[in-house]
Amino acid sequence: MAMQRSERTRARMSDVAAHSGVSLKTVSRVVNGEAGVSKALTERVNEAIAALNYRHNFVASSLRRSQGRTKTLGVIVDDIANPFFSKFLRELEDIARERGVEVLSGSVAGDPEREAELVENFISRGVDGLIIVPTAKDHSYLESEVELGTSLLFLDRPAGNLNIDVVISDNASGIKNATTGLIAIGHTRIAYLGDNDSLFTATERFIGYQAALKEANLKFDPEIAQLSLRDKQKCRFFLSKIFSGANRPSAIISGQNEITVEIIRFLHSLNLQNEIALIAFDELPYAELLSPKVATIQQDIKAIAQIAAEQIFARIEGAEGKPRKIVVPTQIDVQESALIKPITKSGSASRR
Amino acid sequence: MAMQRSERTRARMSDVAAHSGVSLKTVSRVVNGEAGVSKALTERVNEAIAALNYRHNFVASSLRRSQGRTKTLGVIVDDIANPFFSKFLRELEDIARERGVEVLSGSVAGDPEREAELVENFISRGVDGLIIVPTAKDHSYLESEVELGTSLLFLDRPAGNLNIDVVISDNASGIKNATTGLIAIGHTRIAYLGDNDSLFTATERFIGYQAALKEANLKFDPEIAQLSLRDKQKCRFFLSKIFSGANRPSAIISGQNEITVEIIRFLHSLNLQNEIALIAFDELPYAELLSPKVATIQQDIKAIAQIAAEQIFARIEGAEGKPRKIVVPTQIDVQESALIKPITKSGSASRR
DNA sequence: ATGAAAGCGCTAACAT
DNA sequence: ATGTTAGCGCTTTCAT
């Protein structure tokens, strides 16, 4: 059996050169696919590479290469286990690989300090560009990096006080369209439950909800619309409150995944799932297995990855021009829960 | 506005040395936290680092450092967007970070060639170790890498003809215990639907099912137990077949996530979800939102990551000894669907 | 078409 | 406690 460690050493280019009787530079040319090496020599070099089991040392190569390019893209997200980010990373990986670029990713887990640490670490590792889902409030610490040539792009939310390329979903429109749809089928009392009000995405979505109400001349009632409900206890408490009174909502918009789960649990516990309409932001895995099927507002992860990749690779390759803010549309997946109508005063049924 | 690219160049250690009036080596010592530099000099160096906005060049450092250690761990999985792998990566990331190690991950997407490409690429990049979820059948191409000092570990399934550390879940026991549990509450006709029979995990799980039947002196009936049902069409067809006859199963074991989804859809479509017991391998996101709640056999991802990390870091640090095969227990999350009893001949109700 | 020499930014090994 | 020198494995630059 093979040993885990050994004294044997990897073959270097010079070994390949010696073995094939050519100069170091010729080997380099062959390895890098540069033109101008005769067929005969190319063949001899390739034989030596196979014979010596030579592996190109990318670290040494990066060090010397012009501008120290490492063909590595750093991606800093909140949590790579979050399906939104893991799907994004997968899409990005495929695009990057076509260019021979690998993706180095890291999770911040809501900690701004960890964001800064990761940025510094990734830059030390010589990433050619950095895609950041910003957690910190102040990103001025990145200015010097930008000046020194590291290309940067913000994802999912814009960064505090740093004007840089950003790619985000159209949070507000997604929620606005969903709300308007509910109004169209007769709902006038629509509750809104959203994420932490310090989050850009949470406030954007809330704005969309309010805009839809305004457009329909419906009054915004803070009694049934609230942010910062990510905490399960708070969320359940809020739900009990709004459903205990006489003036219940007939529909709910959820601004976040985990909140959606609490809402569904709550509705099922009171057997209200077929009476109260529900549209939820973000994909809910297996939403179509639930009864009624839950309507969702989906972000176009593939498009986001495609656009973000194009933009940052363009910058890495030297594209100038002022920072762009690219907004990617969301799409409503209309399912049963979005089609539930309010119970009318005449008492006609609400079941789809 | 900051420019995306500039002619300014990053400060090097020698710049810091010149600025603080010390030697290069002293700066190196300060940067690497080595002992033996006076307080006064340390301070002066740190001031210079701040003034010049110096960032340690990890690429150059790796090149020179003993054994070329890059403090990078490569992880090759099937698909980083698969929740099992993304959760594993997240756990691993946290453990690695404590050691100053970053994780470079890549998806194979079922393509053995891509596995080999990724291995070569990651080794070129100088990863200190490599965790691989094997896709290829033959891994003898890795032998030379092992000999040259790259530490390797296989995850989730053992590799073909290469005797190397491996960390896997106890697939067979998980399924066996689940099956035995169903038998204990009276089921005698239990269907099994599994993944592709070329997959190690799929056959392992199937073995667990068969072992439980044997232990209970129940006959194995291939009519209601089949692998290679990942394809939705095939899966649905198989379900229709086994539920159309007179001798229906009263319970189902699912060996894979996506198959579980088809089973649930099927049961709901015939309104059988409260009559047929179901236990499914692997986590089903929001399984507890379904009605009845679906019982699952869960892999202990945190333990898997912890154990895999310990093992590969030990190897990287030079641990000798013959390859270990570490089996991590699974756990049944008993939910409503596991408690459904078979309809008895006397006709007593089955609804929990 | 091929090669020789310099040096990327750092750490190892060895002074002092 | 601090410094000097060599060289990691490669690409660049400049010959030939």
XYZ file of C-alpha atoms (C1' of nucleotides) in Angstrom:
736
model
C 0.000 0.000 0.000
C 1.068 3.522 -0.714
C 2.470 5.530 2.147
C 0.793 8.744 3.094
C 4.087 10.620 3.154
C 7.354 10.050 1.460
C 10.720 11.521 0.834
C 10.305 11.368 -2.895
C 10.004 14.755 -4.436
C 7.862 16.092 -7.228
C 9.429 16.542 -10.639
C 10.115 20.148 -11.626
C 10.300 21.730 -15.034
C 14.058 21.494 -14.878
C 13.777 17.735 -14.373
C 11.567 17.468 -17.411
C 14.022 19.613 -19.344
C 16.973 17.429 -18.348
C 15.067 14.229 -19.104
C 14.097 15.397 -22.575
C 17.330 17.207 -23.343
C 15.812 20.635 -23.949
C 15.937 23.905 -22.077
C 13.680 24.881 -19.231
C 12.015 27.482 -21.387
C 11.004 24.941 -23.990
C 9.291 22.865 -21.360
C 7.538 25.986 -20.115
C 6.330 26.686 -23.619
C 4.963 23.194 -24.040
C 3.290 23.178 -20.639
C 1.653 26.520 -21.293
C 0.677 25.684 -24.832
C 2.697 28.528 -26.300
C 3.320 28.504 -30.035
C 6.742 28.075 -31.568
C 7.957 24.676 -30.453
C 8.659 22.051 -33.068
C 6.552 18.920 -33.125
C 9.504 16.744 -32.358
C 10.463 18.640 -29.222
C 6.871 18.968 -28.073
C 6.559 15.234 -28.249
C 9.783 14.595 -26.413
C 8.778 16.989 -23.671
C 5.367 15.405 -23.303
C 6.947 12.002 -22.987
C 9.201 13.257 -20.241
C 6.238 14.842 -18.472
C 4.425 11.514 -18.502
C 7.509 9.564 -17.512
C 8.316 11.809 -14.575
C 4.693 12.339 -13.586
C 5.269 16.057 -13.756
C 2.594 18.398 -12.369
C 2.710 22.053 -13.194
C 3.345 24.060 -10.045
C 0.673 26.672 -10.173
C 1.927 28.468 -7.079
C 5.335 29.179 -8.593
C 3.705 30.043 -11.870
C 1.355 32.544 -10.230
C 4.173 34.223 -8.391
C 6.102 35.056 -11.494
C 3.229 35.575 -13.925
C 2.434 39.113 -14.944
C 0.345 40.863 -12.363
C 0.520 37.754 -10.222
C -2.714 36.373 -11.598
C -3.781 33.251 -9.781
C -6.861 32.357 -11.824
C -8.777 32.276 -8.595
C -11.991 34.086 -7.759
C -12.805 34.692 -4.117
C -16.432 34.622 -3.046
C -17.513 35.726 0.381
C -21.098 34.890 1.253
C -23.075 34.766 4.425
C -23.303 30.990 4.561
C -22.419 28.531 1.846
C -24.958 26.085 3.300
C -27.776 28.511 2.511
C -29.362 27.102 -0.666
C -29.392 30.471 -2.376
C -25.656 30.860 -1.976
C -24.759 27.242 -2.638
C -26.712 27.310 -5.882
C -25.081 30.582 -6.809
C -21.652 29.127 -6.106
C -22.404 26.096 -8.221
C -23.471 28.225 -11.188
C -20.478 30.483 -10.757
C -18.152 27.518 -10.526
C -19.285 26.221 -13.904
C -18.793 29.592 -15.558
C -15.422 30.148 -13.929
C -14.171 26.707 -14.864
C -14.677 27.496 -18.536
C -12.037 30.149 -18.065
C -9.730 27.946 -16.040
C -10.636 29.852 -12.907
C -11.353 28.183 -9.576
C -13.595 29.565 -6.861
C -12.427 30.036 -3.299
C -15.434 30.593 -1.058
C -15.968 31.476 2.555
C -18.836 32.046 4.965
C -19.152 35.120 7.105
C -22.063 33.903 9.261
C -23.258 37.421 9.910
C -19.997 38.554 11.457
C -18.544 41.739 9.921
C -15.136 41.028 11.401
C -15.045 37.709 9.694
C -15.838 39.477 6.454
C -12.751 41.648 6.826
C -10.629 38.659 7.795
C -11.767 36.707 4.782
C -11.149 39.633 2.466
C -7.628 40.018 3.767
C -6.983 36.278 3.621
C -8.283 35.958 0.078
C -6.299 38.948 -1.098
C -3.183 37.484 0.501
C -3.880 34.403 -1.520
C -3.846 36.572 -4.588
C -7.404 36.178 -5.828
C -7.873 38.013 -9.103
C -11.293 39.238 -8.059
C -13.637 39.154 -5.117
C -17.408 38.761 -5.029
C -18.739 39.863 -1.681
C -22.157 39.578 -0.102
C -21.673 42.497 2.251
C -22.234 42.037 5.962
C -20.192 44.887 7.353
C -21.752 48.336 7.402
C -18.671 50.212 6.341
C -16.663 48.999 3.395
C -14.225 51.838 3.099
C -11.506 49.419 4.186
C -11.794 47.952 0.703
C -10.926 51.148 -1.110
C -7.192 50.585 -1.019
C -7.645 47.065 -2.368
C -9.586 48.373 -5.302
C -6.872 50.924 -5.956
C -4.266 48.198 -5.886
C -6.020 46.314 -8.608
C -8.244 43.717 -6.958
C -11.541 43.699 -8.825
C -14.558 43.760 -6.561
C -18.256 43.097 -6.971
C -21.026 43.153 -4.411
C -23.794 40.623 -4.547
C -27.311 40.433 -3.157
C -27.111 43.836 -1.495
C -25.196 47.048 -2.076
C -22.312 47.884 0.208
C -22.137 50.738 2.642
C -20.204 53.773 1.400
C -18.275 52.169 -1.411
C -19.378 52.736 -4.948
C -18.669 49.483 -6.714
C -20.358 47.121 -9.166
C -23.329 45.396 -7.585
C -25.703 42.673 -8.750
C -28.969 42.296 -6.867
C -32.409 40.776 -7.278
C -35.390 42.998 -7.807
C -36.704 42.427 -4.305
C -39.193 45.252 -4.256
C -40.866 44.452 -7.569
C -41.189 40.800 -6.718
C -43.051 41.515 -3.519
C -45.003 44.350 -5.098
C -46.299 42.161 -7.903
C -47.246 39.439 -5.463
C -49.137 41.880 -3.287
C -50.876 43.411 -6.277
C -51.895 39.928 -7.391
C -53.513 39.223 -4.050
C -55.330 42.545 -4.180
C -56.575 41.673 -7.666
C -58.387 38.609 -6.414
C -60.100 40.544 -3.681
C -57.779 40.708 -0.708
C -57.795 44.002 1.108
C -56.224 42.947 4.358
C -52.814 41.488 3.660
C -50.309 40.835 6.399
C -46.560 41.214 5.881
C -43.899 39.374 7.868
C -40.310 40.259 7.089
C -36.719 39.729 8.103
C -34.451 41.920 10.212
C -34.958 45.600 9.415
C -31.217 46.159 9.291
C -31.021 44.079 6.130
C -31.177 45.833 2.805
C -33.180 43.028 1.219
C -35.716 43.056 4.047
C -36.429 46.764 3.771
C -36.519 46.614 -0.039
C -39.148 43.903 0.053
C -41.160 45.793 2.610
C -41.076 48.823 0.337
C -42.532 46.714 -2.460
C -45.389 45.639 -0.219
C -46.156 49.193 0.792
C -45.971 50.415 -2.796
C -48.556 47.865 -3.897
C -50.935 48.903 -1.130
C -50.514 52.543 -2.005
C -51.139 51.924 -5.681
C -54.376 50.176 -4.778
C -55.386 52.887 -2.325
C -55.271 50.466 0.568
C -54.232 51.738 3.932
C -50.948 50.457 5.337
C -51.685 48.991 8.747
C -48.588 48.497 10.925
C -50.659 46.185 13.126
C -50.405 43.440 10.512
C -47.114 44.312 8.836
C -43.821 43.967 10.606
C -40.136 43.311 10.046
C -37.541 41.655 12.291
C -39.558 38.476 12.704
C -36.782 36.030 11.887
C -36.870 34.955 15.510
C -39.313 32.060 15.734
C -40.799 33.127 19.046
C -41.449 36.644 17.850
C -42.870 35.360 14.619
C -45.327 33.009 16.289
C -46.336 35.656 18.763
C -47.000 38.115 15.980
C -49.065 35.557 14.076
C -51.181 34.711 17.126
C -51.763 38.377 17.685
C -52.945 39.218 14.191
C -55.140 36.133 13.951
C -56.738 36.470 17.355
C -58.498 39.759 16.720
C -61.714 40.236 14.793
C -60.125 42.037 11.886
C -57.991 39.172 10.617
C -55.941 39.381 7.452
C -57.119 37.175 4.597
C -53.666 36.850 3.057
C -50.020 36.850 4.084
C -46.841 37.850 2.339
C -43.682 36.357 3.769
C -40.433 38.161 3.166
C -38.100 35.353 4.150
C -37.654 31.600 4.026
C -37.575 30.680 7.684
C -40.437 33.005 8.430
C -42.410 31.196 5.746
C -41.905 27.936 7.569
C -43.296 29.417 10.757
C -46.280 30.821 8.904
C -47.069 27.473 7.323
C -46.772 25.720 10.664
C -49.052 28.271 12.222
C -51.704 28.069 9.514
C -51.702 24.281 9.614
C -51.986 24.276 13.384
C -55.215 26.279 13.115
C -56.289 24.450 9.962
C -56.356 27.765 8.162
C -54.031 26.783 5.322
C -56.877 26.656 2.812
C -58.455 29.901 3.932
C -55.556 32.290 4.149
C -53.656 33.114 0.972
C -49.859 33.019 1.140
C -47.032 34.118 -1.108
C -43.475 33.702 0.105
C -40.227 35.256 -1.006
C -37.446 32.859 -1.976
C -37.512 29.291 -2.974
C -38.990 26.826 -0.499
C -37.601 23.372 -1.173
C -40.360 20.981 -2.126
C -42.964 23.733 -1.806
C -45.056 21.783 -4.276
C -45.384 18.867 -1.871
C -47.298 20.965 0.612
C -51.034 21.190 0.606
C -52.019 23.700 -0.566
C -48.949 24.188 -2.703
C -47.143 27.315 -1.625
C -46.620 30.146 -4.106
C -43.151 31.655 -4.044
C -41.242 34.595 -5.457
C -38.061 33.201 -6.910
C -34.730 34.800 -7.567
C -33.101 33.944 -10.865
C -29.917 32.475 -9.452
C -28.556 31.348 -12.790
C -28.934 34.821 -14.274
C -27.440 36.415 -11.183
C -24.380 34.168 -11.413
C -24.030 34.715 -15.143
C -24.221 38.486 -14.855
C -21.984 38.695 -11.817
C -19.383 36.516 -13.517
C -19.430 38.525 -16.735
C -19.071 41.750 -14.845
C -16.219 40.755 -12.573
C -14.282 38.968 -15.310
C -14.611 42.058 -17.457
C -13.181 44.155 -14.626
C -10.384 41.668 -14.042
C -9.515 41.905 -17.700
C -9.297 45.633 -17.333
C -12.727 47.041 -18.199
C -12.946 50.629 -17.063
C -16.089 52.668 -16.599
C -18.114 53.731 -13.640
C -19.608 51.186 -11.268
C -22.763 49.459 -12.460
C -25.789 48.435 -10.448
C -27.480 45.509 -12.130
C -30.933 44.482 -10.976
C -32.094 40.981 -11.890
C -35.869 40.371 -12.109
C -37.613 37.920 -9.808
C -40.440 35.661 -10.850
C -43.603 34.545 -9.067
C -44.290 30.835 -9.053
C -48.067 30.972 -8.789
C -49.312 28.000 -6.827
C -52.494 27.153 -4.978
C -51.759 29.276 -1.919
C -51.745 32.409 -4.079
C -55.198 31.666 -5.485
C -57.105 31.472 -2.231
C -59.731 34.211 -2.215
C -60.904 36.091 0.820
C -64.122 34.961 2.467
C -66.698 37.470 1.270
C -69.246 39.098 3.563
C -72.035 37.136 1.873
C -70.258 34.061 3.168
C -69.397 32.361 -0.127
C -66.688 29.767 0.100
C -63.058 30.582 -0.055
C -61.648 27.185 -0.845
C -59.962 27.502 -4.174
C -14.306 57.369 -7.237
C -11.856 54.574 -6.954
C -10.549 53.132 -10.177
C -10.912 49.437 -10.793
C -7.311 49.158 -11.993
C -4.249 51.176 -11.341
C -0.529 51.321 -11.914
C 0.198 51.572 -8.221
C 1.835 48.527 -6.915
C 1.434 46.602 -3.694
C 3.975 47.099 -0.941
C 6.372 44.211 -0.417
C 8.188 43.101 2.687
C 11.278 44.906 1.485
C 9.283 48.146 1.307
C 8.146 47.650 4.860
C 11.740 46.893 5.870
C 13.054 50.049 4.221
C 10.272 52.175 5.682
C 10.916 50.960 9.208
C 14.677 50.738 8.891
C 15.010 47.054 9.700
C 15.968 44.009 7.713
C 13.632 41.966 5.566
C 13.892 39.048 7.934
C 12.716 41.103 10.874
C 9.620 42.092 8.961
C 9.079 38.442 8.091
C 9.334 37.543 11.741
C 6.792 40.146 12.743
C 4.393 39.213 9.971
C 4.584 35.534 10.855
C 4.388 36.145 14.571
C 7.742 34.537 15.245
C 9.315 35.086 18.620
C 12.462 37.036 19.141
C 11.784 40.544 17.951
C 11.991 43.407 20.425
C 8.874 45.340 21.255
C 10.290 48.517 19.803
C 11.043 46.981 16.422
C 7.751 45.082 16.303
C 5.966 48.324 16.797
C 7.949 50.136 14.137
C 7.334 47.357 11.679
C 3.620 47.305 12.402
C 3.447 51.033 11.854
C 5.143 50.658 8.504
C 2.763 47.842 7.573
C -0.191 50.080 8.321
C 1.341 53.087 6.598
C 2.149 51.189 3.413
C -1.026 49.106 3.522
C 1.104 46.015 3.292
C -0.581 42.652 2.623
C 1.329 39.477 3.132
C 1.821 37.693 -0.180
C 0.683 34.195 0.561
C 1.610 32.894 -2.878
C 5.260 33.812 -2.475
C 5.205 32.576 1.069
C 3.768 29.200 0.037
C 6.347 28.764 -2.666
C 9.240 29.090 -0.303
C 7.743 27.544 2.804
C 8.885 24.093 3.799
C 7.169 21.436 1.767
C 5.311 24.144 -0.111
C 2.382 24.116 2.276
C -0.418 26.344 1.070
C -2.791 25.977 4.031
C -5.444 25.001 1.533
C -7.640 21.935 1.604
C -9.195 20.782 -1.655
C -12.636 19.207 -1.550
C -14.132 17.495 -4.553
C -17.806 16.646 -4.222
C -20.516 15.689 -6.625
C -22.353 18.983 -6.419
C -21.806 21.781 -3.934
C -25.462 22.798 -4.360
C -26.592 19.462 -2.929
C -27.577 20.274 0.680
C -25.640 17.346 2.075
C -22.420 18.569 0.530
C -22.986 22.261 1.120
C -23.636 21.587 4.805
C -20.569 19.409 4.957
C -18.491 22.126 3.336
C -19.776 24.682 5.781
C -18.859 22.531 8.777
C -15.481 21.749 7.297
C -14.844 25.403 6.575
C -15.331 26.317 10.211
C -12.975 23.605 11.411
C -10.363 24.448 8.784
C -10.487 28.144 9.534
C -9.464 27.484 13.117
C -6.220 26.185 11.675
C -5.823 29.008 9.203
C -6.723 26.683 6.371
C -9.069 27.653 3.534
C -11.212 25.244 1.551
C -11.120 25.067 -2.221
C -14.118 23.117 -3.462
C -15.290 21.836 -6.794
C -18.228 19.919 -8.253
C -17.826 16.858 -10.399
C -21.485 16.569 -11.463
C -21.229 12.842 -11.975
C -18.426 13.106 -14.516
C -15.368 10.962 -13.706
C -13.216 12.957 -16.115
C -14.034 16.099 -14.280
C -12.959 14.404 -11.096
C -9.516 13.749 -12.545
C -9.285 17.282 -13.926
C -10.168 18.770 -10.567
C -7.677 16.566 -8.757
C -4.922 17.649 -11.113
C -5.928 21.286 -10.903
C -6.095 21.286 -7.111
C -2.767 19.517 -6.822
C -1.234 22.066 -9.182
C -2.524 24.680 -6.822
C -0.635 22.974 -4.079
C -3.456 21.878 -1.792
C -2.069 20.255 1.338
C -4.764 17.613 1.298
C -7.690 16.476 -0.762
C -11.084 15.191 0.339
C -12.783 13.386 -2.502
C -16.287 12.061 -2.926
C -15.359 9.468 -5.516
C -17.162 9.384 -8.842
C -14.628 7.587 -10.988
C -14.488 3.802 -10.782
C -10.731 3.525 -10.852
C -8.647 5.691 -8.594
C -5.270 4.177 -9.268
C -4.325 7.449 -10.954
C -4.139 8.915 -7.463
C -1.488 6.550 -6.225
C 1.407 8.651 -7.423
C -0.065 11.725 -5.760
C -0.258 9.910 -2.464
C 3.339 8.827 -2.856
C 4.357 12.401 -3.537
C 2.889 13.537 -0.266
C -0.609 14.813 -0.978
C -2.845 13.543 1.799
C -6.074 12.031 0.566
C -9.373 11.066 2.141
C -12.483 9.637 0.566
C -15.879 10.728 1.719
C -19.379 9.301 1.498
C -18.269 6.204 -0.367
C -15.064 4.175 -0.631
C -12.954 4.512 -3.748
C -12.332 1.830 -6.301
C -9.003 0.017 -5.930
C -7.193 2.498 -3.748
C -6.794 1.763 -0.099
C -7.051 5.113 1.598
C -8.756 6.705 4.602
C -12.498 6.872 4.118
C -15.334 8.396 6.150
C -18.846 7.183 5.406
C -22.272 7.088 6.973
C -23.680 3.858 8.259
C -26.104 3.506 5.393
C -27.004 -0.123 5.945
C -27.740 0.161 9.666
C -29.856 3.247 9.189
C -32.113 1.540 6.697
C -32.052 -1.727 8.634
C -33.222 -0.086 11.836
C -35.956 1.764 9.998
C -37.172 -1.426 8.372
C -37.074 -3.303 11.655
C -39.096 -0.527 13.240
C -41.815 -0.862 10.636
C -41.876 -4.607 11.116
C -42.233 -4.089 14.860
C -45.496 -2.203 14.448
C -46.948 -4.907 12.273
C -45.830 -4.279 8.716
C -44.984 -7.415 6.787
C -45.091 -6.066 3.272
C -42.615 -3.221 2.955
C -41.623 -1.771 -0.397
C -38.121 -0.466 -1.088
C -37.274 2.177 -3.689
C -33.623 2.995 -4.139
C -31.107 4.923 -6.186
C -28.899 3.754 -9.022
C -27.475 0.292 -8.331
C -24.022 1.420 -9.437
C -23.788 3.639 -6.361
C -22.147 2.260 -3.274
C -24.566 4.053 -0.980
C -27.568 2.697 -2.858
C -26.487 -0.925 -2.612
C -25.449 -0.496 1.034
C -28.870 0.786 1.945
C -30.540 -1.996 0.029
C -28.468 -4.509 1.974
C -29.751 -2.990 5.216
C -33.322 -3.450 4.061
C -32.759 -7.059 3.112
C -30.961 -7.782 6.371
C -33.918 -6.519 8.395
C -36.349 -8.699 6.446
C -34.155 -11.728 6.911
C -33.811 -11.128 10.631
C -37.598 -11.018 10.904
C -38.036 -14.098 8.725
C -39.892 -12.106 6.114
C -39.462 -13.060 2.505
C -37.690 -10.604 0.226
C -40.011 -9.901 -2.689
C -38.272 -8.291 -5.689
C -41.689 -7.279 -6.979
C -41.849 -4.492 -4.414
C -38.165 -3.719 -3.912
C -36.074 -2.144 -6.603
C -33.050 0.079 -7.195
C -32.254 2.494 -10.023
C -35.467 4.461 -9.563
C -33.903 7.925 -9.499
C -35.567 8.569 -12.845
C -38.949 10.124 -12.099
C -40.778 8.246 -14.845
C -39.455 4.899 -13.728
C -40.210 5.700 -10.135
C -43.810 6.643 -10.801
C -44.298 3.616 -13.003
C -42.954 1.340 -10.305
C -45.219 2.903 -7.698
C -48.312 2.514 -9.886
C -47.404 -1.089 -10.442
C -46.961 -2.060 -6.824
C -50.077 -0.213 -5.719
C -52.349 -1.477 -8.464
C -52.219 -5.151 -7.498
C -54.153 -6.810 -4.722
C -51.122 -7.488 -2.578
C -50.163 -3.905 -1.861
C -47.345 -2.971 0.472
C -48.409 -1.248 3.682
C -45.157 0.649 4.082
C -42.371 2.127 1.977
C -38.706 2.723 2.573
C -37.130 5.317 0.317
C -33.395 5.140 -0.249
C -32.936 8.602 -1.724
C -34.138 12.173 -1.507
C -35.605 12.737 -4.928
C -37.251 9.356 -4.892
C -38.870 10.354 -1.609
C -40.399 13.366 -3.279
C -41.958 11.176 -5.975
C -43.292 8.782 -3.373
C -44.909 11.586 -1.404
C -46.434 13.021 -4.553
C -47.768 9.625 -5.494
C -49.263 8.886 -2.076
C -50.909 12.294 -1.924
C -52.338 11.881 -5.402
C -54.119 8.706 -4.270
C -54.831 10.137 -0.827
C -52.903 7.264 0.690
C -50.483 9.364 2.720
C -52.184 8.468 5.993
C -52.472 4.781 5.226
C -49.057 3.850 3.948
C -46.110 4.186 6.304
C -42.993 5.877 4.960
C -39.416 6.290 6.131
C -36.965 8.098 3.879
C -33.191 8.180 3.845
C -31.562 11.602 4.060
C -32.864 14.861 5.236
C -35.928 16.244 3.527
C -36.004 19.997 3.960
C -39.068 21.034 5.914
C -40.203 17.411 6.203
C -42.053 18.442 9.326
C -44.319 20.759 7.348
C -45.825 17.870 5.439
C -48.907 16.080 6.585
C -48.308 13.490 7.837
C -44.839 14.536 8.884
C -42.295 12.400 7.098
C -39.860 10.284 9.093
C -36.282 10.401 7.861
C -32.972 8.689 8.411
C -30.427 11.435 8.887
C -26.720 11.496 8.366
C -24.694 13.231 11.040
C -23.055 15.812 8.818
C -21.360 17.648 11.641
C -19.732 14.470 12.925
C -18.737 13.456 9.429
C -17.037 16.802 8.859
C -15.353 16.733 12.244
C -13.996 13.235 11.776
C -12.925 13.786 8.186
C -11.134 16.990 9.152
C -9.332 15.391 12.086
C -8.223 12.503 9.966
C -6.919 14.463 7.000
C -5.202 17.102 9.115
C -3.506 14.330 11.051
C -2.272 12.847 7.778
C -1.124 16.236 6.535
C 0.826 16.660 9.731
C 2.503 13.368 9.058
C 0.452 10.700 10.828
C 1.462 7.291 9.561
C -0.487 4.088 9.944
C -2.642 2.037 7.684
C -5.739 3.511 6.060
C -8.789 3.822 8.299
C -12.411 3.278 7.388
C -14.571 5.311 9.714
C -18.305 4.666 9.769
C -20.506 7.386 11.238
C -23.888 6.337 12.655
C -27.123 7.617 11.185
C -30.173 8.522 13.192
C -33.883 8.006 12.593
C -36.069 11.054 13.013
C -39.287 9.295 13.951
C -42.233 11.253 12.652
C -45.865 10.513 11.953
C -45.267 8.667 8.699
C -43.248 6.039 10.536
C -46.046 5.338 12.990
C -48.758 4.419 10.532
C -49.797 0.839 11.164
C -50.934 -1.604 8.541
C -54.663 -2.101 8.032
C -55.400 -5.362 9.790
C -57.507 -8.094 8.271
C -60.224 -7.461 10.824
C -60.512 -4.009 9.285
C -59.495 -1.858 12.240
C -58.449 1.645 11.306
C -54.938 2.543 10.325
C -55.077 6.254 10.950
C -52.685 6.867 13.747
C 12.655 27.854 -33.092
C 15.300 27.558 -28.947
C 17.916 29.018 -24.881
C 20.288 31.802 -20.815
C 19.737 34.747 -17.243
C 17.165 37.465 -14.079
C 13.921 37.779 -10.575
C 8.611 37.346 -8.771
C 8.174 37.957 -2.888
C 9.018 35.368 0.297
C 11.239 31.874 4.055
C 15.234 28.665 5.345
C 19.579 28.295 6.839
C 23.072 30.279 8.612
C 25.591 34.177 10.402
C 26.500 37.833 13.838
C 17.878 39.929 19.043
C 18.793 40.988 14.304
C 20.722 40.466 9.622
C 22.643 38.207 5.159
C 22.338 35.156 1.578
C 20.462 31.680 -1.213
C 16.796 29.780 -3.652
C 11.512 27.851 -3.830
C 9.735 26.708 -9.400
C 8.364 29.216 -12.466
C 7.727 33.199 -16.351
C 9.781 37.232 -18.312
C 13.044 39.370 -21.039
C 16.329 39.272 -24.021
C 19.592 36.738 -26.705
C 20.846 33.615 -30.518
